PDB file of C-alpha atoms in Angstrom:
ATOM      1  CA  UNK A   1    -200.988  47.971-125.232  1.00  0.00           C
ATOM      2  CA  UNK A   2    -199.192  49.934-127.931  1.00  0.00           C
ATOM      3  CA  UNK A   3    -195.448  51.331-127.514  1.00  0.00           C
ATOM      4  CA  UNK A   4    -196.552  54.611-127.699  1.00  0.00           C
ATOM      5  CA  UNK A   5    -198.377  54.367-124.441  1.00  0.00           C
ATOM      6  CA  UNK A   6    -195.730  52.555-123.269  1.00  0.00           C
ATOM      7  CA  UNK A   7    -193.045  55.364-124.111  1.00  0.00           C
ATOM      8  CA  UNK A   8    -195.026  57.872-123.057  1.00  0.00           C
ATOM      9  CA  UNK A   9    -195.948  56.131-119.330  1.00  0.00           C
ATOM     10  CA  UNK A  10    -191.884  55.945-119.240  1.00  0.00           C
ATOM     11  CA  UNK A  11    -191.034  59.461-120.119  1.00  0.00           C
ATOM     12  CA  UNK A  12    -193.586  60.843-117.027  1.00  0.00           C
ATOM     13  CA  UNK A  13    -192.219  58.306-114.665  1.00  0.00           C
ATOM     14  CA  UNK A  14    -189.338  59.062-115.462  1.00  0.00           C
ATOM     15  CA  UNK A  15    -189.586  62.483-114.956  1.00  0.00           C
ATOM     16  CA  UNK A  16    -191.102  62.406-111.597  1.00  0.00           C
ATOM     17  CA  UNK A  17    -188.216  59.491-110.791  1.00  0.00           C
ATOM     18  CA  UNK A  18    -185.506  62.104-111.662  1.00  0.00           C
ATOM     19  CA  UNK A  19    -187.450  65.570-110.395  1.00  0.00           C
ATOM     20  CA  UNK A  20    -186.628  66.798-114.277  1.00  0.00           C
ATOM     21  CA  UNK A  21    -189.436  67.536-116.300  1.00  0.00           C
ATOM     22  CA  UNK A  22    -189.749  66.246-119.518  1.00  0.00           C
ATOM     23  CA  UNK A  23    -191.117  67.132-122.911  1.00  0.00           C
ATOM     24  CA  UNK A  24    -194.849  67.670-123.840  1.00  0.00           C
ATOM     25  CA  UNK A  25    -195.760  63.288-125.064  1.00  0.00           C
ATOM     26  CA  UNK A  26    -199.011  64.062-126.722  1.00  0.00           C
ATOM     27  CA  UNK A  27    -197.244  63.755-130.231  1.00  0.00           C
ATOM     28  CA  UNK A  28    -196.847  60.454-129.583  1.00  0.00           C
ATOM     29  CA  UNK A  29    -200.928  60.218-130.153  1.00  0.00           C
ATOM     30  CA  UNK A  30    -203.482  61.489-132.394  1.00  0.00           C
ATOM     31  CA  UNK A  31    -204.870  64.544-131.653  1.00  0.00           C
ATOM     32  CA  UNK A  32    -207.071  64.395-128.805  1.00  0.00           C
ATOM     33  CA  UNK A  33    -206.855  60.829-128.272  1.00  0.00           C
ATOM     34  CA  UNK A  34    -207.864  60.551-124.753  1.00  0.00           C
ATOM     35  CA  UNK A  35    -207.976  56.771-124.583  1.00  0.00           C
ATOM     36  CA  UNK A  36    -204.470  56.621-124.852  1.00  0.00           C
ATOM     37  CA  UNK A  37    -203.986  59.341-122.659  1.00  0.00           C
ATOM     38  CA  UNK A  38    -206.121  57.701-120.222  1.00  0.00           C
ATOM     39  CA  UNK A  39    -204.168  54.346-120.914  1.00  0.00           C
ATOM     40  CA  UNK A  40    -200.882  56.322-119.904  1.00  0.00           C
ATOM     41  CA  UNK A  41    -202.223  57.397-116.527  1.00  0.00           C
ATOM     42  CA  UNK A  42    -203.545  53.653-116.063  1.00  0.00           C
ATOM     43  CA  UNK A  43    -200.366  52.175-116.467  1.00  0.00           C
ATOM     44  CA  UNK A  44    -198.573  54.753-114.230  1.00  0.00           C
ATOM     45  CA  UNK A  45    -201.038  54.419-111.610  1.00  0.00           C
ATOM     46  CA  UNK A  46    -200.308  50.225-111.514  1.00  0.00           C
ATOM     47  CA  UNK A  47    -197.171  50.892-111.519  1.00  0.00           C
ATOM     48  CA  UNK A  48    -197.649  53.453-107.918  1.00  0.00           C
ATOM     49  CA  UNK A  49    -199.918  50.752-106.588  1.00  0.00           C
ATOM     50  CA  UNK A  50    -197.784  48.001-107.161  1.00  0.00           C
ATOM     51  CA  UNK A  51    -195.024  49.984-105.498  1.00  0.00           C
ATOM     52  CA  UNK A  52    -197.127  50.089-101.850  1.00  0.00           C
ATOM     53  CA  UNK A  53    -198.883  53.417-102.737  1.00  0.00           C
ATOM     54  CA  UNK A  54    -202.596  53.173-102.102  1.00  0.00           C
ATOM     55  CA  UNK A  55    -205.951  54.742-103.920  1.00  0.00           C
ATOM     56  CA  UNK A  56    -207.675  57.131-101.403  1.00  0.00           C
ATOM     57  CA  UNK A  57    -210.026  58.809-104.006  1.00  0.00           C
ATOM     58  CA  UNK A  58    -210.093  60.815-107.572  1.00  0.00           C
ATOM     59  CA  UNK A  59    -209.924  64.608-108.207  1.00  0.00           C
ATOM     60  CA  UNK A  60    -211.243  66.697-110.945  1.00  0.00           C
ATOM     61  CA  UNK A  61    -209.573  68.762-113.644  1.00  0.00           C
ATOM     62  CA  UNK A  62    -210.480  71.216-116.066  1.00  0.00           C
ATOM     63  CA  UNK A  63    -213.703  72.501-114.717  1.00  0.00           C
ATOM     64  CA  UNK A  64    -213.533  76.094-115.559  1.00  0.00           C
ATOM     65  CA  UNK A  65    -214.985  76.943-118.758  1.00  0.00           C
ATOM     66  CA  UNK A  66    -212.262  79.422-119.405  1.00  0.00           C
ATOM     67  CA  UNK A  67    -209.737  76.800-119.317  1.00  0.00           C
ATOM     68  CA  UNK A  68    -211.263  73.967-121.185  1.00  0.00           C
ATOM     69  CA  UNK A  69    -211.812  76.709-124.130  1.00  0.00           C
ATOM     70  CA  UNK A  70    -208.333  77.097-123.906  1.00  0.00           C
ATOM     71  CA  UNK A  71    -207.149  73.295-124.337  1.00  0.00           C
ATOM     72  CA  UNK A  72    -210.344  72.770-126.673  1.00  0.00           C
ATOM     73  CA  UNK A  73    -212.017  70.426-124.963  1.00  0.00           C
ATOM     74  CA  UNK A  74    -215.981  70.296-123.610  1.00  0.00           C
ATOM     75  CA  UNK A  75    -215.625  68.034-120.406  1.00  0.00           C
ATOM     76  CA  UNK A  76    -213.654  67.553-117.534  1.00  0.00           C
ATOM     77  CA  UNK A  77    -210.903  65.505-116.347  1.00  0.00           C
ATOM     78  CA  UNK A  78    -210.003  63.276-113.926  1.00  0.00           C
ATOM     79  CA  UNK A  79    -206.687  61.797-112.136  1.00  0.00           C
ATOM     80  CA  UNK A  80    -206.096  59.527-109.227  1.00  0.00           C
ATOM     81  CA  UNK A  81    -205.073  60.331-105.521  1.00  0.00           C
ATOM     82  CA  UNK A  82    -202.906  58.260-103.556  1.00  0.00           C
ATOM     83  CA  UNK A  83    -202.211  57.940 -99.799  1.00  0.00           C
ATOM     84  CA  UNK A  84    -198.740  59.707-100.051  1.00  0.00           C
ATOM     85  CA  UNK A  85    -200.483  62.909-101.982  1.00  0.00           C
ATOM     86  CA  UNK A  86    -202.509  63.844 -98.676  1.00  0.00           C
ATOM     87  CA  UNK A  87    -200.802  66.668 -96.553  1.00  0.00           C
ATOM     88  CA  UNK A  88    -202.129  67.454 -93.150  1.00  0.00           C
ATOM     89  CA  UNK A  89    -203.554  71.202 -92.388  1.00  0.00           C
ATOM     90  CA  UNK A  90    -201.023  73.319 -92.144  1.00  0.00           C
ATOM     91  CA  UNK A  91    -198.069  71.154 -92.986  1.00  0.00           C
ATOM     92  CA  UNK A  92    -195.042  72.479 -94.853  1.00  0.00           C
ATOM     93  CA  UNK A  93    -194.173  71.201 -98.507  1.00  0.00           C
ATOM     94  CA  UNK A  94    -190.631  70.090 -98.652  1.00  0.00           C
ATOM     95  CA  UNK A  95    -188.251  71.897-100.578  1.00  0.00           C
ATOM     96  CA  UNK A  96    -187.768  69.735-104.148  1.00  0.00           C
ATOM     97  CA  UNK A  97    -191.219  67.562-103.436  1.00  0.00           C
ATOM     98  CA  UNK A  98    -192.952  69.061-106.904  1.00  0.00           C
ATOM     99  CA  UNK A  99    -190.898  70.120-110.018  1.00  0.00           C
ATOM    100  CA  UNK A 100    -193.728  72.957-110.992  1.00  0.00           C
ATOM    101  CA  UNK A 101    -196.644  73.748-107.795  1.00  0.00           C
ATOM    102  CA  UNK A 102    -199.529  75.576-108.242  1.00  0.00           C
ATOM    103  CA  UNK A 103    -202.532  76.116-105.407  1.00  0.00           C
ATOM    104  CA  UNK A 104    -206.216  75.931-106.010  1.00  0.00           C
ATOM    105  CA  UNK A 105    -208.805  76.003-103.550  1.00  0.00           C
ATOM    106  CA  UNK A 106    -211.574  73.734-103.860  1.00  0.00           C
ATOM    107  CA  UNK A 107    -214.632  71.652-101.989  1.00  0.00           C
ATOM    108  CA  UNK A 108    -213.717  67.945-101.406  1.00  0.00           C
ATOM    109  CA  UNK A 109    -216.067  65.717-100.820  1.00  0.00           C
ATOM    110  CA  UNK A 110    -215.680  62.439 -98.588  1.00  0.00           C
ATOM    111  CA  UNK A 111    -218.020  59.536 -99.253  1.00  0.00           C
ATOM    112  CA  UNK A 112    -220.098  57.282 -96.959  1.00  0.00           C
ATOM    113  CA  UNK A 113    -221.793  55.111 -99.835  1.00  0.00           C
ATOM    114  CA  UNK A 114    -220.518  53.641-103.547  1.00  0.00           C
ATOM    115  CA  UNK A 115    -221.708  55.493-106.844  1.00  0.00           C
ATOM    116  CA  UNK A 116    -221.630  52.757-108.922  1.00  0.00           C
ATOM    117  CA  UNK A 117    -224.238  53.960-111.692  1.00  0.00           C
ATOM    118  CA  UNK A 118    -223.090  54.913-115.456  1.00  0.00           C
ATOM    119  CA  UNK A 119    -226.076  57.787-115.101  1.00  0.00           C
ATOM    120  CA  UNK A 120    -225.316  59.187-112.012  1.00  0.00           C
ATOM    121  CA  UNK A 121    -227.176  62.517-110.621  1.00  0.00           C
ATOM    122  CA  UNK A 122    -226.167  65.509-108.234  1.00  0.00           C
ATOM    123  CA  UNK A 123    -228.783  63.703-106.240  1.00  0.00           C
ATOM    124  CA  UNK A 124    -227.189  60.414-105.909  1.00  0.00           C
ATOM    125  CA  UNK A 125    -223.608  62.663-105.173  1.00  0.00           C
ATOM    126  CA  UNK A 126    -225.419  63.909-102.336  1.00  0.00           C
ATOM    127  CA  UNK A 127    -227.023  60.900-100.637  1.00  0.00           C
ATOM    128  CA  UNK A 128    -223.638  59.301-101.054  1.00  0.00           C
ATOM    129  CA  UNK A 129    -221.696  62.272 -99.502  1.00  0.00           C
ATOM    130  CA  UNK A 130    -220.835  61.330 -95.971  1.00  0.00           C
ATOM    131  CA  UNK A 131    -219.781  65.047 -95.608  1.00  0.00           C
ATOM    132  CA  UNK A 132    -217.920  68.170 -97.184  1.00  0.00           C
ATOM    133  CA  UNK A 133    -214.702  69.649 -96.494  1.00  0.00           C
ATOM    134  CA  UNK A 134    -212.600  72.673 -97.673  1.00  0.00           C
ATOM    135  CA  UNK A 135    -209.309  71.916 -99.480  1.00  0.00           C
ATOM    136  CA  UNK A 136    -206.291  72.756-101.467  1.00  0.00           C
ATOM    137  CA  UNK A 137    -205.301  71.195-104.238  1.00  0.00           C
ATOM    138  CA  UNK A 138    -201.124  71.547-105.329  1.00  0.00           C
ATOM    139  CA  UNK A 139    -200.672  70.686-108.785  1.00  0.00           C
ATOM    140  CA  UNK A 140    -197.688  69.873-110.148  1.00  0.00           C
ATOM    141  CA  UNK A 141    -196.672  68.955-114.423  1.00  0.00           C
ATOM    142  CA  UNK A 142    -193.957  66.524-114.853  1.00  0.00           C
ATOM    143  CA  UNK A 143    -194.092  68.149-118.623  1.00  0.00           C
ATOM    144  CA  UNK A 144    -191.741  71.095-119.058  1.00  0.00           C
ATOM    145  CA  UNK A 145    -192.379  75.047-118.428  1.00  0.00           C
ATOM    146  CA  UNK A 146    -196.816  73.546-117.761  1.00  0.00           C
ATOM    147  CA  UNK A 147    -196.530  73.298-122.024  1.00  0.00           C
ATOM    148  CA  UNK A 148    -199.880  70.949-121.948  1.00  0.00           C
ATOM    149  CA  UNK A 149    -202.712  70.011-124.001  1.00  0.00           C
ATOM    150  CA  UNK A 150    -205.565  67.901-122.677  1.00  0.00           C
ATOM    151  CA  UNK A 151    -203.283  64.603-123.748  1.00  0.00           C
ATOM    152  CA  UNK A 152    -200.471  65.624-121.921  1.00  0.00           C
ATOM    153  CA  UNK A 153    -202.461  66.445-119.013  1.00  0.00           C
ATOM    154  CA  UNK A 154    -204.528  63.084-118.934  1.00  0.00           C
ATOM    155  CA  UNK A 155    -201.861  61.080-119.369  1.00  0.00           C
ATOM    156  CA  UNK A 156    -200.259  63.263-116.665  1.00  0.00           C
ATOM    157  CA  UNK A 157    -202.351  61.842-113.786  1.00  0.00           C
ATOM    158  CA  UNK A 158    -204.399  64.901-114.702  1.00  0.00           C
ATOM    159  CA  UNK A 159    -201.348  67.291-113.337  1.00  0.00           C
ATOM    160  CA  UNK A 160    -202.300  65.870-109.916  1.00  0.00           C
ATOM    161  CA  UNK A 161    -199.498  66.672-107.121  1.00  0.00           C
ATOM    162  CA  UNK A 162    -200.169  66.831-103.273  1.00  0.00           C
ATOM    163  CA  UNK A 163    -203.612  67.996-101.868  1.00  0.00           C
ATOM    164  CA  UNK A 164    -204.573  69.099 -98.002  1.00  0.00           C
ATOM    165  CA  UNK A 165    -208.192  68.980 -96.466  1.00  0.00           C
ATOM    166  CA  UNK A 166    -209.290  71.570 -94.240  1.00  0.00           C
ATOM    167  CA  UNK A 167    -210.112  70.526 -90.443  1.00  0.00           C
ATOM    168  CA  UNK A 168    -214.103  71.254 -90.736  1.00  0.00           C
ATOM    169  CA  UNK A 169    -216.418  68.612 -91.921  1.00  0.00           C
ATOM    170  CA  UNK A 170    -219.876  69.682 -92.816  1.00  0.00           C
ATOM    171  CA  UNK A 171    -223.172  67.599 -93.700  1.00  0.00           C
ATOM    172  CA  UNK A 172    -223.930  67.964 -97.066  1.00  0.00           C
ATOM    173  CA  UNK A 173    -227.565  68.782 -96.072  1.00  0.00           C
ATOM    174  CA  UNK A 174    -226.177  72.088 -94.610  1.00  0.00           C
ATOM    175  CA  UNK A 175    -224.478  73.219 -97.260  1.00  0.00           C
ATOM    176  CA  UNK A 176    -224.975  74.463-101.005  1.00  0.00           C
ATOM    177  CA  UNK A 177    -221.805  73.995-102.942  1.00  0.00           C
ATOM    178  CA  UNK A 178    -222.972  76.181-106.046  1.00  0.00           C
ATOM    179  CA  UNK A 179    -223.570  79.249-103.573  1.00  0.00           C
ATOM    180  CA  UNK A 180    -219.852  78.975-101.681  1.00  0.00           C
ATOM    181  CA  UNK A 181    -217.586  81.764-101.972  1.00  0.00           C
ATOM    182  CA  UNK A 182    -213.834  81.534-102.293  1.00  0.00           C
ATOM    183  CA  UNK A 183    -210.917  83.503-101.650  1.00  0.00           C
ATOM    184  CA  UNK A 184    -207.300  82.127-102.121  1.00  0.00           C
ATOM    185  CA  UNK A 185    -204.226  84.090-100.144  1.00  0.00           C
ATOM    186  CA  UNK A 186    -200.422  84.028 -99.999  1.00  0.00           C
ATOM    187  CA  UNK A 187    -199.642  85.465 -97.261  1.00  0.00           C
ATOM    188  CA  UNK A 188    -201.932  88.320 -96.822  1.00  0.00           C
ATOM    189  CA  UNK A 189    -202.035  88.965-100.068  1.00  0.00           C
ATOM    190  CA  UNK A 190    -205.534  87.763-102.076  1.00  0.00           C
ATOM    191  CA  UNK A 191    -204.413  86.205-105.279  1.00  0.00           C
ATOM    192  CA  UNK A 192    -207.822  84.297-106.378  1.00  0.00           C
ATOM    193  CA  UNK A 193    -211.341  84.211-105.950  1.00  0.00           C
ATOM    194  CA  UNK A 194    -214.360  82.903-107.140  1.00  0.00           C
ATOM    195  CA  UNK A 195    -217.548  80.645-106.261  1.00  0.00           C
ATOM    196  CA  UNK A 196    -218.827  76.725-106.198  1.00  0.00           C
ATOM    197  CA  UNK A 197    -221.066  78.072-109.796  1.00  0.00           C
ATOM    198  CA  UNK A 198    -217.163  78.816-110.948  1.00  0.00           C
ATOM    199  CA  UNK A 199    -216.563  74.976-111.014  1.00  0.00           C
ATOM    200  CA  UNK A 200    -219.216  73.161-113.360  1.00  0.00           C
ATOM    201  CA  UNK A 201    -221.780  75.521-112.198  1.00  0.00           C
ATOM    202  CA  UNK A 202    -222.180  73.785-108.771  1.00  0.00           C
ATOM    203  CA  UNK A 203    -219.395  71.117-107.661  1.00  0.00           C
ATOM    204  CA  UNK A 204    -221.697  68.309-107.506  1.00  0.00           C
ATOM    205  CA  UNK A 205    -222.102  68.153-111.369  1.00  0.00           C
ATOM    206  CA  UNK A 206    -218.282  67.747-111.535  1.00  0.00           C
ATOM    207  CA  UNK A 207    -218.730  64.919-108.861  1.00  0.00           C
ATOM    208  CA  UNK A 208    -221.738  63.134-110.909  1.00  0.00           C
ATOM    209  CA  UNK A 209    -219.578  63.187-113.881  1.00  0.00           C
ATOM    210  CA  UNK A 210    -217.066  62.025-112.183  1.00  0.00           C
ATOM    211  CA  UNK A 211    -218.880  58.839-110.632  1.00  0.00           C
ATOM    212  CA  UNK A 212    -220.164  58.209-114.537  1.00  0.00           C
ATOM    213  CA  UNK A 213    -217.360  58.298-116.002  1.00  0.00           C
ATOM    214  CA  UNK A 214    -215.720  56.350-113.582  1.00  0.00           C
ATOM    215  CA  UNK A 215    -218.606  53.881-113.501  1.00  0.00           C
ATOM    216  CA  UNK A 216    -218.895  53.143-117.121  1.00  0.00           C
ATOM    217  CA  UNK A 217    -215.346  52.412-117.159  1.00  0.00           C
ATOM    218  CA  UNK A 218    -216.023  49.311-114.694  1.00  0.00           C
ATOM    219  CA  UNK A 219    -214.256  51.440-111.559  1.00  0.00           C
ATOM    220  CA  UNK A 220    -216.730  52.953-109.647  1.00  0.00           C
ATOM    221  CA  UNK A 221    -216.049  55.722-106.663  1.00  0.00           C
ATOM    222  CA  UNK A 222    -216.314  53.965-103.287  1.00  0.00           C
ATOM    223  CA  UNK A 223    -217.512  54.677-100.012  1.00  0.00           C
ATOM    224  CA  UNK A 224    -214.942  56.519 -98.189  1.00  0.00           C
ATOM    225  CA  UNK A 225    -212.834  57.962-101.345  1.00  0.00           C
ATOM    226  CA  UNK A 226    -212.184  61.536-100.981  1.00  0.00           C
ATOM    227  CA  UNK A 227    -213.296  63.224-104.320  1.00  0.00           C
ATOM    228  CA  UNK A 228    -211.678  66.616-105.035  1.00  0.00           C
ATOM    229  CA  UNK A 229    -214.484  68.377-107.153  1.00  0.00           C
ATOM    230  CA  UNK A 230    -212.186  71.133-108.949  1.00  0.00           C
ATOM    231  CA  UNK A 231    -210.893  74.956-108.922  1.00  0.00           C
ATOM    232  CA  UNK A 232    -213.323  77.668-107.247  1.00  0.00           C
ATOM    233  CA  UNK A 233    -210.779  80.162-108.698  1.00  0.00           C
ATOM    234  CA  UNK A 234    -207.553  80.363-110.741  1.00  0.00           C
ATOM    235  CA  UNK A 235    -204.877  78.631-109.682  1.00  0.00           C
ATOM    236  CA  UNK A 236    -201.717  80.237-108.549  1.00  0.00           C
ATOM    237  CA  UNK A 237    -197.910  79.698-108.661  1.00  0.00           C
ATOM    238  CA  UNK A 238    -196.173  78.757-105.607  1.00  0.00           C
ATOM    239  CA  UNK A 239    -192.597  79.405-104.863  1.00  0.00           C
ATOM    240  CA  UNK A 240    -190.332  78.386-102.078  1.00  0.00           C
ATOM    241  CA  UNK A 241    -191.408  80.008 -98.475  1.00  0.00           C
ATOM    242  CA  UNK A 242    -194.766  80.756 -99.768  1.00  0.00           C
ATOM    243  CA  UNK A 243    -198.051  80.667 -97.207  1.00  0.00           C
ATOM    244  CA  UNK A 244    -201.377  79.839 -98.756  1.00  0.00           C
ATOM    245  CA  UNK A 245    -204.659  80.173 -96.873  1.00  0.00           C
ATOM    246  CA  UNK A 246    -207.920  79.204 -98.590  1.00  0.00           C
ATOM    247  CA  UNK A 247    -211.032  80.488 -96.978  1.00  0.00           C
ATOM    248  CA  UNK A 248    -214.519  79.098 -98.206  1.00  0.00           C
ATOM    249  CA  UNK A 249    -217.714  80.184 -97.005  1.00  0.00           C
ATOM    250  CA  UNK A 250    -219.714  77.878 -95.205  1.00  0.00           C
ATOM    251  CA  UNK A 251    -216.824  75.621 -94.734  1.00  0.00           C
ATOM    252  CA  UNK A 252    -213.879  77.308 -92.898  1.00  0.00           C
ATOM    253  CA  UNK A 253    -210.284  77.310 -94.137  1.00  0.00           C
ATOM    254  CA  UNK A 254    -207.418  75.343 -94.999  1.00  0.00           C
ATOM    255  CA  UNK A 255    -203.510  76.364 -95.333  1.00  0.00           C
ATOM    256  CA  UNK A 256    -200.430  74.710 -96.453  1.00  0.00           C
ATOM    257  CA  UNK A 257    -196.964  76.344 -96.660  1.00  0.00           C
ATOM    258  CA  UNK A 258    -194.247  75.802 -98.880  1.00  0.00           C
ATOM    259  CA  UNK A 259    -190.096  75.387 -97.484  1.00  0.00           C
ATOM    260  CA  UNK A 260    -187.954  77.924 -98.392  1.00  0.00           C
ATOM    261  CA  UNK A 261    -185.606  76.783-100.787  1.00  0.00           C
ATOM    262  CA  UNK A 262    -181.992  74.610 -99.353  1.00  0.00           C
ATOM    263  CA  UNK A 263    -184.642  73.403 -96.215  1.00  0.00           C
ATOM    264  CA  UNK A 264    -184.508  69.721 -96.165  1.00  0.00           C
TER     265      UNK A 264
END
């Protein structure tokens, strides 16, 4: 393992040890070296295991065209969710939890069977789906003022913070992810929108490249992980005492609130 990787794992623990964001690490690489970025979030997801955290599932990044033209990249991304990232419906977010939130709405998926091949299909995402719920994703950048490039937000655990699931659960046979509609509010206030074709064109090709790319790299989804499939809709900033309600057609809604800031 080289230094750099090293460093760089140190500076983003660090940062989320402390609550104090740090600077952008992705000049400690090569351009666009996502290997090491990868590497990074490897060694700082050991690290959470070995302290008594525990793997629940993987969510998706960077599914909206828009944004992946704007970090030049053609693919997705991926980070890791742990046991302590799971907030029930409705629950608050304590004041000082996440150094930078922001809310997306998205479709989760929870799975009954493993997806263990390299050339996995939306068809194998479904007959592995045990069923489909709606969700919120909080992200959260241990880097400074969200100044991020695709290595900085690999390495980042993929800017992964907390995440709540909504209280419906749907067979996948009644649903069609690519034909959901979205609409994100704070308070009563709509602040984003969109549709499943807005991630990936449907959510299940984010899933099947998610179970590939997992697969080839020897660590394959598993029955009963929880796969967050990415944004239906820009995400939004979130500030202390904020309310955010999700609504997604076909699936119900989902809410999480945010402490106003001193509450402890």
């Amino acid at each position: 393992m080289s230094t750099d990787v090293q460093k760089a794992a140190e500076l983003l623990a660090a940062a989320a040890g402390t609550a104090t964001p740090c600077p952008p690490i992705r000049d400690l690489f090569a351009d666009g070296d996502l290997d090491a970025a990868y590497e990074v979030q490897r060694l700082n997801t050991e690290r959470m295991l070995a302290a008594g955290r525990r793997l629940i599932g993987r969510k998706i990044g960077l599914t909206s065209a828009a944004v992946q033209r704007q970090l030049g990249v053609d693919q997705p991304d991926f980070g890791a969710l742990l046991s302590d990232m799971a907030l029930g419906n409705g629950e608050t977010v304590p004041a000082g939890r996440l150094l930078q939130p922001k809310v997306e709405a998205e479709i989760a998926l929870i799975l009954g069977a493993d997806l263990t091949s390299p050339d996995c299909t939306t068809a194998d995402v479904r007959a592995a789906t045990a069923y489909v719920c709606p969700a919120l994703e909080i992200v959260d950048s241990r880097i400074a003022d969200w100044d991020i490039t695709i290595v900085d937000t690999v390495a980042d655990n993929a800017s992964s913070g907390l995440f709540v699931l909504g209280d419906t659960r749907v067979p996948i046979d009644d649903l069609e992810p690519a034909d959901v509609g979205m609409r994100l509010y704070r308070g009563a206030e709509l602040v984003s929108e969109g549709s499943g074709r807005d991630c990936l064109g449907d959510p299940l090709n984010a899933a099947a490249w998610l179970a590939s790319t997992l697969a080839r790299r020897g660590d394959p989804l598993r029955a009963g992980d929880i796969v967050l499939t990415g944004a239906l809709g820009p995400m939004v900033p979130a500030s202390p005492g904020d309310v955010f309600s999700a609504r997604i057609s076909d699936l119900g809604s989902v809410r999480i609130s945010f402490a106003p800031e001193g509450d402890t």
